[in-house]
Amino acid sequence: MAVHLCSVSSLSIPPLNRTGIFTVRALGSKDFGTLTSQEEKVKLGGSELKVSRLGIGAWSWGDNSYWNDFGWNDVMTKAAKAAFNASVDSGITFIDTAEVYGSSLALGAINSETLLGRYIKEKKAQDPGVEVEVATKFAALPWRFGRQSVTSALKDSLSRLGLASVELYQLHWPGVWGNEGYIDGLGDAVEQGLVKAVGVSNYSEKRLREAYEQLKKRGIPLASNQVNYSLIYRLPEENGVKTACDELGITLIAYSPIAQGVLTGKYTPENPPTGPRGRIYTPEFLAKLQPLLNRIRDIGQNYNKTPTQVALNWLIAQENVVPIPGAKTAEQAIEFAGALGWRISNEEINELRSLAKEIKPVVGFPVEKL
């Protein structure tokens, strides 16, 4: 059973068949893999919240500074909506946004939360039973003080989203000060029924353990830590964050899991990414990356998968990891779904890690070191 992608605005994803499996294909003969009912939902850390095994990041939606070459427009808005619909229709229902994505604070064109809320409302009008697990984040800005700043910001996010509550609320990064108050605010949000689970983002091992213990005293689990993690950015493996997550039962949510598009094989030394990404993924870096990309491509051919799907599957195979690649189009979202329902071998996992070690890591988000 197949879905033929004729245009990003006219998608139709079939329901699960009797075996609990459906196949998703794009236009042509390329196999975009299978989703299994067993992989549709996983528990987020020690919370009761269940999310899809793979999520979608909405960082680029409405952004006009880091993404979209300062040119967000109606065409991009429609493409983002198609990406949302394709994600949900293919079983990827965990969508991650933040109050600063697309906001005026970040020189954005339209807030990502506003767009996501609009897309959810329109989707539910067509299918009232559709489920979407929404995750958003609190910006630990220097002028925000105390626990009440967290619940106040969350209520503003809920207003933009048009929702009474969200599934996951996260601290976007550690504050320069006031972190204990922020953690208390997360606990308050749970007790006030504004959120089902809480997490942090860009937290070091030390800060992660502190946040975990502080919430534990109130009987509230720390569900997740969202960090930069990909085959070519494995700092969470090296700085103790991944080990701490596994030990404490905290799910690691991996942002930039395909290295902002670089692991798709789309970019070459002759065709580097535009905008700010071009200063990170330079032609020199891309030249050194080619042996790894070639091996990813070879492995993908063995499974009839794309390099993108192999890179995401490598992360999923690390266990206790939920990748959230950014989807700007429906075709991208459908391709991401093909990372589920299969596994590369342990030998291939180790081989790719070994090849990746030959490449000097790119610069991450500075707050990771706070």
XYZ file of C-alpha atoms in Angstrom:
370
model
C 0.000 0.000 0.000
C 1.632 3.256 -1.105
C 1.144 6.989 -1.007
C 2.173 8.910 -4.100
C 3.270 12.451 -3.396
C 1.956 14.549 -6.242
C 2.209 17.882 -4.433
C 2.923 19.012 -0.904
C -0.634 20.243 -0.508
C -2.456 17.071 -1.550
C -1.203 14.347 0.744
C -3.184 11.282 1.671
C -1.630 8.824 4.089
C -3.311 5.410 4.337
C -4.398 3.945 7.669
C -2.615 1.038 9.309
C -3.433 -2.322 7.804
C -4.360 -5.408 9.821
C -0.740 -6.086 10.715
C -0.355 -2.620 12.237
C 2.106 -1.574 9.531
C 1.813 0.754 6.589
C 4.348 1.675 3.930
C 4.996 5.278 2.994
C 6.495 6.049 -0.398
C 7.220 9.244 -2.293
C 6.669 9.814 -6.004
C 8.710 7.245 -7.899
C 10.162 3.983 -6.666
C 12.177 5.188 -3.657
C 11.126 3.299 -0.527
C 10.546 5.588 2.437
C 10.187 2.700 4.851
C 7.604 1.464 7.303
C 6.077 2.612 10.534
C 5.069 -0.062 13.017
C 2.399 0.295 15.672
C 4.954 -0.771 18.291
C 7.099 2.274 17.474
C 4.359 4.858 17.326
C 4.588 5.985 20.945
C 7.280 5.829 23.617
C 7.252 7.038 27.213
C 9.108 10.282 27.780
C 11.459 9.601 30.658
C 9.785 8.726 33.939
C 6.631 10.651 33.079
C 3.350 9.158 31.910
C 3.545 11.122 28.670
C 3.865 9.065 25.495
C 5.164 10.630 22.280
C 5.948 9.400 18.790
C 9.334 7.662 18.452
C 10.435 10.486 16.185
C 9.389 14.115 16.426
C 9.459 17.225 14.288
C 11.267 20.429 15.204
C 9.521 23.699 14.295
C 12.543 25.990 14.784
C 12.438 27.146 11.153
C 8.708 27.913 11.121
C 8.310 31.682 10.972
C 12.031 32.244 11.530
C 13.569 35.084 9.584
C 17.071 35.185 11.028
C 18.809 31.799 11.126
C 16.590 30.005 8.596
C 14.810 30.941 5.371
C 17.402 33.474 4.210
C 15.472 36.382 5.741
C 12.578 35.709 3.390
C 9.667 34.110 5.245
C 6.519 34.393 3.120
C 3.112 32.861 2.416
C 4.619 30.067 0.332
C 6.754 28.993 3.300
C 3.744 29.201 5.610
C 1.801 26.825 3.363
C 4.810 24.503 3.065
C 5.174 24.390 6.862
C 1.479 23.549 7.168
C 1.910 20.734 4.642
C 4.906 19.501 6.653
C 2.795 19.475 9.811
C -0.076 17.590 8.141
C 2.259 15.048 6.542
C 4.002 14.460 9.869
C 0.789 13.839 11.772
C -0.704 11.711 8.993
C 2.393 9.493 8.976
C 2.379 8.982 12.740
C 4.906 11.638 13.744
C 2.766 13.551 16.231
C 5.395 14.984 18.589
C 6.035 18.604 17.528
C 8.620 20.778 19.273
C 8.523 24.573 19.205
C 9.557 27.469 21.486
C 8.432 30.947 22.396
C 11.523 32.470 20.739
C 11.206 30.626 17.417
C 10.060 33.144 14.849
C 9.455 35.767 17.536
C 10.343 39.433 17.215
C 12.960 38.845 19.902
C 14.812 36.653 17.385
C 14.056 38.957 14.437
C 11.400 36.506 13.308
C 8.543 37.012 10.889
C 5.813 35.107 12.746
C 5.923 33.122 15.973
C 6.331 29.372 15.480
C 3.880 28.711 18.325
C 1.255 30.789 16.531
C 1.733 28.800 13.335
C 1.634 25.461 15.142
C -1.530 26.438 17.001
C -3.159 27.430 13.725
C -2.175 24.156 12.054
C -3.504 22.093 14.976
C -6.820 23.966 14.974
C -7.283 23.461 11.230
C -6.319 19.792 11.460
C -8.720 19.143 14.328
C -11.506 20.823 12.372
C -11.027 18.096 9.744
C -10.333 15.280 12.210
C -11.462 16.019 15.789
C -9.822 12.840 17.072
C -6.315 13.676 15.895
C -3.655 13.652 18.634
C -0.650 15.960 18.682
C 1.938 16.051 21.477
C 3.075 19.666 21.724
C 6.384 20.622 23.303
C 7.429 24.220 23.801
C 10.079 26.065 25.804
C 10.692 28.856 28.289
C 13.446 31.326 27.370
C 15.659 31.904 30.410
C 16.204 35.582 29.631
C 18.326 37.572 32.113
C 15.435 39.819 33.139
C 13.161 36.940 34.071
C 13.151 36.169 37.776
C 11.456 33.622 39.967
C 9.190 30.654 39.528
C 6.226 32.778 38.504
C 8.088 33.893 35.371
C 7.928 30.302 34.113
C 4.183 29.842 34.559
C 3.536 33.338 33.201
C 5.560 32.622 30.045
C 3.823 29.266 29.663
C 0.406 30.922 29.786
C 1.544 33.308 27.030
C 2.697 30.318 24.973
C -0.641 28.585 25.525
C -2.411 31.716 24.315
C -0.391 31.739 21.095
C -0.953 28.015 20.633
C -4.656 28.294 21.390
C -4.411 25.414 23.868
C -5.368 24.925 27.514
C -2.233 22.880 28.183
C 0.759 21.344 26.427
C 2.301 17.916 26.750
C 5.882 19.044 27.454
C 7.316 22.320 28.767
C 11.077 22.790 28.804
C 13.627 25.315 30.006
C 15.276 26.310 26.721
C 18.710 26.823 28.278
C 20.173 27.300 31.772
C 19.752 30.776 33.163
C 22.718 32.911 34.112
C 21.011 32.975 37.505
C 17.706 31.883 39.000
C 17.784 28.268 37.887
C 16.302 26.893 41.123
C 13.354 29.245 40.696
C 12.894 28.118 37.108
C 12.822 24.461 38.169
C 10.260 25.324 40.836
C 8.240 27.006 38.079
C 8.246 23.799 36.054
C 6.883 21.944 39.072
C 4.209 24.606 39.552
C 3.176 24.240 35.907
C 2.611 20.515 36.426
C 0.619 21.031 39.623
C -1.510 23.724 37.984
C -2.417 21.339 35.168
C -0.796 23.489 32.490
C 1.502 20.728 31.298
C 1.716 16.928 31.440
C 5.504 16.641 31.678
C 8.521 18.914 32.059
C 12.050 18.915 30.737
C 15.156 20.974 30.197
C 17.279 21.794 27.171
C 21.011 22.341 26.657
C 21.716 21.214 30.230
C 25.099 19.860 31.264
C 25.367 16.671 33.321
C 25.779 18.644 36.556
C 22.790 20.905 35.944
C 20.736 17.953 34.725
C 21.304 16.017 37.928
C 20.488 19.089 40.041
C 17.213 19.678 38.187
C 16.309 15.992 38.477
C 16.847 15.960 42.254
C 14.979 19.224 42.808
C 11.880 17.985 40.975
C 12.154 14.549 42.578
C 11.574 16.131 45.999
C 8.140 17.175 44.744
C 7.431 13.782 43.219
C 7.718 15.139 39.681
C 9.918 13.339 37.137
C 12.260 15.259 34.864
C 11.124 13.809 31.549
C 13.727 15.029 29.080
C 16.862 16.950 28.189
C 16.898 18.362 24.676
C 20.425 18.730 23.319
C 22.328 18.998 20.067
C 23.104 15.414 19.073
C 23.944 13.884 15.727
C 26.433 11.534 14.145
C 28.859 14.439 13.706
C 28.038 16.166 17.000
C 28.355 13.597 19.758
C 29.135 15.878 22.690
C 26.331 14.284 24.788
C 28.260 11.011 24.607
C 31.506 12.695 25.653
C 30.395 15.061 28.422
C 28.333 12.609 30.476
C 24.900 13.907 29.438
C 23.840 10.749 27.579
C 25.058 8.532 30.423
C 23.207 10.643 33.007
C 20.006 10.533 30.949
C 20.202 6.750 30.692
C 20.997 6.376 34.399
C 18.232 8.681 35.648
C 15.564 7.614 33.174
C 15.490 10.931 31.318
C 14.798 10.851 27.583
C 17.367 12.614 25.417
C 15.612 14.667 22.742
C 18.069 15.247 19.894
C 17.817 18.525 18.038
C 19.762 19.082 14.800
C 19.881 15.264 14.375
C 20.805 15.545 10.697
C 23.226 18.402 11.429
C 20.913 21.069 10.009
C 20.652 19.214 6.720
C 24.335 18.462 6.233
C 23.962 14.699 6.836
C 21.368 14.446 4.057
C 24.127 14.651 1.455
C 22.453 17.693 -0.062
C 25.445 19.940 0.481
C 28.904 19.669 -1.065
C 32.073 21.812 -0.978
C 30.805 23.369 -4.207
C 27.304 23.846 -2.818
C 27.493 24.749 0.893
C 24.407 25.843 2.871
C 23.434 29.493 2.770
C 22.980 31.921 5.656
C 24.483 31.386 9.118
C 24.857 27.646 8.499
C 27.407 28.421 5.817
C 29.743 29.801 8.479
C 29.547 26.508 10.404
C 29.491 24.007 7.560
C 32.201 25.509 5.367
C 33.476 24.054 2.069
C 36.561 22.825 3.961
C 34.431 20.998 6.516
C 32.196 19.515 3.829
C 35.231 18.211 1.943
C 36.365 16.292 5.042
C 32.825 15.013 5.537
C 32.569 13.283 2.151
C 33.997 9.844 3.178
C 31.401 9.605 5.974
C 28.592 10.747 3.674
C 29.657 8.207 1.061
C 29.481 5.387 3.621
C 26.083 6.601 4.881
C 24.875 6.530 1.283
C 26.239 3.008 0.755
C 24.538 1.715 3.903
C 21.304 3.346 2.829
C 21.407 1.583 -0.511
C 21.647 -1.764 1.295
C 18.354 -1.017 3.080
C 16.779 0.988 0.248
C 16.933 4.063 2.482
C 18.093 7.644 2.035
C 21.129 9.135 3.838
C 18.703 11.181 5.951
C 16.935 8.046 7.126
C 20.230 6.321 7.936
C 21.461 9.304 9.993
C 18.204 9.400 11.972
C 18.145 5.632 12.404
C 21.695 5.760 13.800
C 20.428 8.056 16.565
C 17.328 5.981 17.263
C 19.573 2.939 17.609
C 21.410 4.637 20.510
C 18.262 3.961 22.598
C 16.530 6.473 24.895
C 16.815 9.075 22.122
C 13.970 10.859 20.308
C 15.305 12.825 17.321
C 13.409 15.919 16.184
C 14.577 16.899 12.684
C 13.194 20.123 11.317
C 10.611 19.725 8.550
C 9.983 22.630 6.178
C 8.096 20.598 3.556
C 5.741 17.626 3.392
C 8.265 15.604 1.420
C 10.840 16.020 4.185
C 8.336 14.941 6.827
C 7.395 11.808 4.898
C 11.051 10.961 4.386
C 11.685 11.263 8.138
C 8.967 8.683 8.774
C 11.070 6.211 6.823
C 13.692 6.266 9.581
C 11.320 4.161 11.687
C 10.469 0.483 11.578
C 13.959 -0.880 10.918
C 17.489 -0.802 12.407
C 20.986 -0.615 11.043
C 23.341 -3.250 12.425
C 25.626 -2.785 15.435
C 28.588 -3.160 13.098
C 27.304 -0.302 10.943
C 26.586 1.829 14.019
C 30.174 1.435 15.192
C 31.618 1.923 11.725
C 29.796 5.236 11.263
C 30.884 6.435 14.702
C 34.485 5.520 13.893
C 34.375 7.415 10.592
C 32.748 10.404 12.287
C 35.561 10.559 14.846
C 37.929 11.498 12.026
C 36.045 14.773 11.562
C 36.624 17.760 13.823
C 33.321 18.544 15.582
C 31.418 21.661 14.626
C 30.688 24.389 17.162
C 27.572 23.766 19.233
C 25.197 26.041 21.130
C 27.363 28.033 23.629
C 24.908 27.667 26.529
C 25.659 23.935 26.637
C 28.735 24.861 28.645
C 26.957 27.037 31.231
